[in-house]
Amino acid sequence: MGTFSMPSLGADMEAGTLVEWLKHPGDRVERGDIVAVVETQKGAIEVEVFEAGVIDRLLVEPGTTVPVGTPMALVRGPGEEAIEAPAPELVSAEAAAAPAPSVHPAPPPSAPAAEAPGRPRASPAARRFARERGLDLVGMTGTGPGGAVVSADIERSAASPAPAPHPTRGLDLAEMRRAIAAAMARSKREIPHYYLSTTIDLTRAHAYLERINAERQPADRLLLPVLQLKAVALALRRMPEFNGFHTADGFQPGTGIHVGTAIAIRGGGLATPAIHDTDRLSLDALMAHLRDLVARTRVGRLRSSELSDATITVTSLGDRGVESVFGVIYPPQVAIVGFGKPVERPWVAEGRVVIRLLTTTTLAADHRVSDGHKGGLFLAEIDRHLQEPEKL
Amino acid sequence: MTVQTAAAPKSGVVGNVVQTTYREALHDAIREALLKDQRVFLMGEDVGRYGGCYAVSRGLLDEFGPDRIRDTPLSESAFVGAGIGAALGGMRPIVEIMTVNFSLLALDQIVNNAATIRHMSGGQFNVPVVIRIASGAGRQLAAQHSHSLENWYAHVPGLKVVAPATVEDARYMLWTALEDPDPVIIFEHVMLYNVTGILSADGGPVDIGKAVIRRPGRDVTLIAYGGTLGKTLDAAETLEADGIAAEVIDLRSLRPLDTGTILRSVSRTRRAVIVDEGWRTGSLAAEISAIIMEDAFWDLDAPVSRVCTAEVPIPYPRHLEQAALPQPAAIVAAARATLGR
Amino acid sequence: MKPDEIRRVVLEELSNIAPETDPAGIDPGADLREALDIDSMDFLNFITALHKRLGAAIPETDYPKLFTIDDAVDYLASKRGLGRPG
């Protein structure tokens, strides 16, 4: 019997509120199906299920706020019997909600200490690891004292988390501000940032865009950030130490290159949803993703995997912004690349002063994971890709 | 009166190595201090003509004379008080107390005077006295001479408390302690006096405020000091044969505690066993356990474990005395338990 | 299409792109990228929508001609077929 749990949609998320169930007992679900809508600081998120089966029982009622990791439903696998007597370890919605100090408006506990009765024995480190990775302790085999789940068990079962998105409500900007505050304060508290800056000549990239956009209808045109995202993603293939997460056990390289892109929200706030496998997408596909992400970010309709999977962040202040931006790393990521406003400037090329379109490109990276020398190589690699836009 | 500073190099010199005992190391340390600084003198019961209850000061009376090697009456309160007074007067006394249980007679001088005067005088007077105390069980000295009361002194602000566990620390902690403007209590475990070890003959003063990782490991942190360090290293050896890499921390300083070293290690290994010859209740081990809970809770993979002395007055019969004390087998068992084995 | 109708379409599409704002309330001569906090993606969506609604071909090089509401209305009105009565 599998469990469907409140996912972690970022290191700063401690609890979420179930808005509605989209599946009910007896419904068959496939991996990836959207099962519930959960309200978080980042808006209403559609949550996906990660295993196929039949919904056996719902454990949490809509309107209930529960800590990350709390089982919310039981999923019967193929060939499994329905639970007849109430399973001792999992109780009804009311009971499941009650022991967690989290009924409706109550604030979430600051640590995952208060959990429903019958949760598996797990060490503090295991609980922290599970929370950081959005994993569920239920059903995990423990190898610690008394069969307790320990941190090494969490690492072994490095399964991927599971949510998906659907919109129900809009954004709560105050909540989002709190989430940003928590993440950024943690970043500045824990991450020893170092900062690098270089000037990249965008003349070729810009000319390339002009050339292809001239032949295209507006709906098919590309924007400069797409080239920048792709250049960063391709550079990361050779510079894996900037792609991944810093955890208690040090650096964990990302399993793919999922570039998060900072998207501002009018009225305040921002989100940094991930574009999965950025390095493998064509420029047109990337543009479509970006367009879709911007639209959904602005109305608070992101998917859980987009919120939790980014392995690096790119921030671009656009064509009206300032000339350089030194980012704050979004933990547990280890780097953020910033592109300033492109400006025309005199530039010396081949011994002559010429007019070039330049952008100040910056890197803020985690000194626990990488050093300035590598950071410089990373920026140079991004530059190299932007000089060959037709190959992006 | 001339005061020389220690000119010897600190470390990295491997060349001149000697084999010596903990006792000889202490002797050499006291002798060096007496030679270096005219303000230094040694006093205590039987330190002169008898050469010290544990023979640490043998020969010093002949070399330095009765003004600097002073036998005292059997009154700890009086001669510890005299030491405090001498320190206030500009001297650098080394006061030896034969056994920790006798130090209780001087507790008023140590806790009410030595620890407080600098603070009560607004920093006008400091008390640079060094008090050497023999402690611990294992020599069949029975319930009145076998205590491990380091924790009582480590409780008191205004004191520094150190526990040299190696020949090297026995040799080089004393000078650092004498240079300290505050009272420093040095606990010498009675089972260590005969221990032999390798010593760099030209080593220098050591930092007395820092714990040291005596053996690195990734699976569990064993925290020990003084008389339990050797047993803990033996346990780590046994654990290694079992495929468990234990990290062994020698606290060295019991006040202040080097919490950084402890927390960094435990955050790596996620498991801690504290080995303390004090009784479990209200022990130094309890304090360390609390520190780990407060500051490394979310890094733990197992409850913190303690291996302490059984809660009985130390028995006289050898087999019972040994049974009451922390032993390698119990340390091994506790370490294995933190790993669920 | 009359300029008034074009203006209505422009305001409608701006509202779609920045629903939190009130395009009709801003200075029609102001740079709407500043006035409405519109970024390059928003602006491209705006152009795309105008293209779909009005059928106007708007090359990238003409973007600066649509940076204010008044300019956009004039530009679109000047495009063949759009500005004529009918």
Coordinates of C-alpha atoms in Angstrom, one line a residue, chain B residues 46-263:
Chain B
D46 CA 54.7 15.7 50.6
V47 CA 55.9 17.4 47.4
G48 CA 59.4 18.1 48.9
R49 CA 61.1 15.5 50.9
Y50 CA 58.9 12.6 49.8
G51 CA 59.0 13.7 46.2
G52 CA 55.2 13.8 45.8
C53 CA 52.6 11.2 46.5
Y54 CA 52.9 10.0 42.9
A55 CA 56.6 10.9 42.7
V56 CA 56.1 13.7 40.3
S57 CA 58.3 16.1 42.1
R58 CA 61.1 13.8 43.1
G59 CA 64.5 15.5 43.0
L60 CA 63.1 19.0 42.7
L61 CA 63.7 19.9 46.4
D62 CA 67.4 19.2 46.0
E63 CA 67.6 21.2 42.8
F64 CA 65.5 24.2 43.8
G65 CA 65.5 24.3 47.6
P66 CA 62.8 24.6 50.2
D67 CA 61.7 28.1 49.2
R68 CA 60.5 26.9 45.8
I69 CA 59.5 23.3 46.7
R70 CA 57.4 23.7 49.8
D71 CA 56.0 20.9 51.9
T72 CA 52.8 22.0 53.5
P73 CA 50.7 21.0 56.5
L74 CA 47.8 18.7 56.0
S75 CA 45.3 21.5 55.4
E76 CA 44.1 22.0 51.9
S77 CA 42.1 25.0 52.8
A78 CA 45.2 26.7 54.2
F79 CA 47.7 25.9 51.5
V80 CA 45.4 26.4 48.5
G81 CA 44.4 29.7 50.1
A82 CA 48.1 30.6 50.5
G83 CA 48.6 29.8 46.8
I84 CA 45.8 32.1 45.9
G85 CA 47.3 34.8 48.0
A86 CA 50.7 34.3 46.5
A87 CA 49.2 34.5 43.0
L88 CA 47.5 37.8 44.0
G89 CA 50.9 39.0 45.2
G90 CA 52.5 38.4 41.8
M91 CA 53.8 34.9 42.1
R92 CA 53.0 31.9 39.8
P93 CA 52.2 29.1 42.3
I94 CA 51.7 25.5 41.4
V95 CA 49.6 23.9 44.1
E96 CA 49.4 20.1 44.2
I97 CA 46.4 18.4 45.8
M98 CA 47.1 14.8 46.5
T99 CA 43.7 13.5 45.5
V100 CA 40.5 15.1 44.3
N101 CA 38.6 14.1 47.4
F102 CA 41.0 16.2 49.5
S103 CA 40.3 19.2 47.2
L104 CA 36.9 19.3 48.7
L105 CA 38.5 20.8 51.8
A106 CA 39.8 23.6 49.6
L107 CA 36.5 24.1 47.7
D108 CA 35.7 27.3 49.5
Q109 CA 39.1 28.8 48.6
I110 CA 38.8 27.7 45.0
V111 CA 35.1 28.5 44.3
N112 CA 34.7 31.5 46.5
N113 CA 38.1 33.2 46.1
A114 CA 40.1 31.9 43.1
A115 CA 37.2 31.9 40.8
T116 CA 35.7 35.2 41.8
I117 CA 38.3 37.8 42.8
R118 CA 39.1 39.0 39.3
H119 CA 35.4 39.5 38.6
M120 CA 34.6 41.0 42.0
S121 CA 37.6 43.4 41.8
G122 CA 36.5 44.7 38.4
G123 CA 39.6 43.1 36.9
Q124 CA 42.0 44.8 39.3
F125 CA 43.3 41.5 40.7
N126 CA 43.7 38.3 38.9
V127 CA 44.6 34.9 40.3
P128 CA 47.1 33.1 38.1
V129 CA 47.3 30.0 40.3
V130 CA 47.7 26.5 38.9
I131 CA 46.2 23.7 40.9
R132 CA 47.2 20.1 40.0
I133 CA 44.8 17.5 41.3
A134 CA 45.1 13.7 41.0
S135 CA 41.7 12.1 40.3
G136 CA 40.1 8.9 39.2
A137 CA 39.8 5.3 40.1
G138 CA 41.7 2.1 39.3
R139 CA 44.3 1.8 41.9
Q140 CA 42.1 0.2 44.6
L141 CA 42.1 3.2 46.7
A142 CA 38.5 2.6 47.6
A143 CA 35.6 4.9 47.8
Q144 CA 37.3 7.9 49.4
H145 CA 40.2 8.3 47.0
S146 CA 38.8 7.3 43.7
H147 CA 36.5 10.1 42.6
S148 CA 36.2 11.7 39.3
L149 CA 34.9 15.1 40.3
E150 CA 36.2 17.1 37.4
N151 CA 32.6 18.1 36.6
W152 CA 32.2 19.9 39.9
Y153 CA 35.0 22.3 39.0
A154 CA 33.9 22.6 35.4
H155 CA 30.6 23.9 36.6
V156 CA 32.2 27.0 38.1
P157 CA 32.6 30.2 36.0
G158 CA 36.0 31.9 36.6
L159 CA 37.9 28.6 36.6
K160 CA 39.6 26.8 33.7
V161 CA 39.7 23.1 33.9
V162 CA 41.9 20.9 31.8
A163 CA 42.6 17.2 31.7
P164 CA 45.8 16.1 30.0
A165 CA 45.3 12.6 28.7
T166 CA 48.5 12.2 26.8
V167 CA 52.2 12.4 27.6
E168 CA 52.5 15.4 25.3
D169 CA 49.7 17.3 27.1
A170 CA 51.2 16.4 30.5
R171 CA 54.5 17.9 29.3
Y172 CA 53.2 21.0 27.7
M173 CA 49.9 22.1 29.2
L174 CA 51.5 23.4 32.4
W175 CA 53.3 26.3 31.0
T176 CA 50.2 27.5 29.1
A177 CA 48.3 27.1 32.3
L178 CA 50.9 29.2 34.2
E179 CA 50.7 31.9 31.6
D180 CA 46.9 32.1 32.0
P181 CA 45.7 35.1 34.1
D182 CA 43.0 32.9 35.6
P183 CA 43.1 30.0 37.9
V184 CA 43.6 26.8 36.0
I185 CA 42.9 23.3 37.5
I186 CA 44.8 20.5 36.0
F187 CA 43.3 17.0 36.6
E188 CA 45.8 14.2 36.4
H189 CA 44.2 10.8 36.2
V190 CA 46.0 8.4 38.6
M191 CA 46.1 5.6 36.1
L192 CA 48.1 7.7 33.6
Y193 CA 51.2 8.4 35.7
N194 CA 52.9 5.2 34.5
V195 CA 51.7 5.4 30.9
T196 CA 54.6 5.8 28.5
G197 CA 54.4 7.8 25.3
I198 CA 56.4 9.5 22.6
L199 CA 57.3 13.1 23.1
S200 CA 58.9 15.5 20.9
A201 CA 61.7 16.8 23.1
D202 CA 61.5 20.3 21.6
G203 CA 57.7 20.7 21.6
G204 CA 56.2 24.0 22.6
P205 CA 53.3 25.2 24.7
V206 CA 50.0 23.8 23.7
D207 CA 46.6 25.5 23.4
I208 CA 44.7 24.4 26.4
G209 CA 41.3 25.5 25.2
K210 CA 40.8 23.2 22.3
A211 CA 39.7 19.6 22.0
V212 CA 41.6 17.3 19.6
I213 CA 40.5 14.6 17.4
R214 CA 42.8 11.7 18.4
R215 CA 41.5 9.4 15.7
P216 CA 39.3 10.3 12.7
G217 CA 36.3 8.3 11.7
R218 CA 33.0 8.7 9.9
D219 CA 30.5 6.4 11.6
V220 CA 30.3 7.5 15.3
T221 CA 32.0 10.1 17.5
L222 CA 33.4 8.9 20.8
I223 CA 34.0 11.8 23.2
A224 CA 36.5 11.2 26.1
Y225 CA 38.9 13.0 28.4
G226 CA 41.7 12.2 30.8
G227 CA 41.6 8.6 32.1
T228 CA 39.0 7.4 29.6
L229 CA 40.8 8.4 26.4
G230 CA 43.0 5.3 26.3
K231 CA 40.0 3.0 26.8
T232 CA 38.1 4.8 24.2
L233 CA 40.9 4.5 21.7
D234 CA 41.1 0.8 22.5
A235 CA 37.3 0.6 21.8
A236 CA 37.8 2.4 18.5
E237 CA 40.4 -0.2 17.5
T238 CA 37.9 -3.0 18.3
L239 CA 35.2 -1.2 16.4
E240 CA 37.4 -0.9 13.3
A241 CA 37.8 -4.6 13.2
D242 CA 34.0 -4.6 13.0
G243 CA 34.0 -2.2 10.1
I244 CA 33.0 0.8 12.2
A245 CA 35.1 3.9 11.8
A246 CA 34.9 5.7 15.2
E247 CA 36.1 9.2 15.6
V248 CA 37.7 9.9 19.0
I249 CA 37.7 13.3 20.5
D250 CA 39.9 14.1 23.5
L251 CA 38.2 17.1 25.2
R252 CA 41.4 18.2 26.9
S253 CA 39.6 21.3 28.2
L254 CA 36.6 20.7 30.4
R255 CA 35.9 24.3 31.0
P256 CA 35.5 25.9 28.6
L257 CA 34.3 23.1 26.5
D258 CA 35.3 23.2 22.8
T259 CA 31.8 22.8 21.6
G260 CA 32.7 23.6 18.0
T261 CA 34.9 20.5 17.6
I262 CA 32.2 18.3 19.2
L263 CA 29.4 19.6 17.1

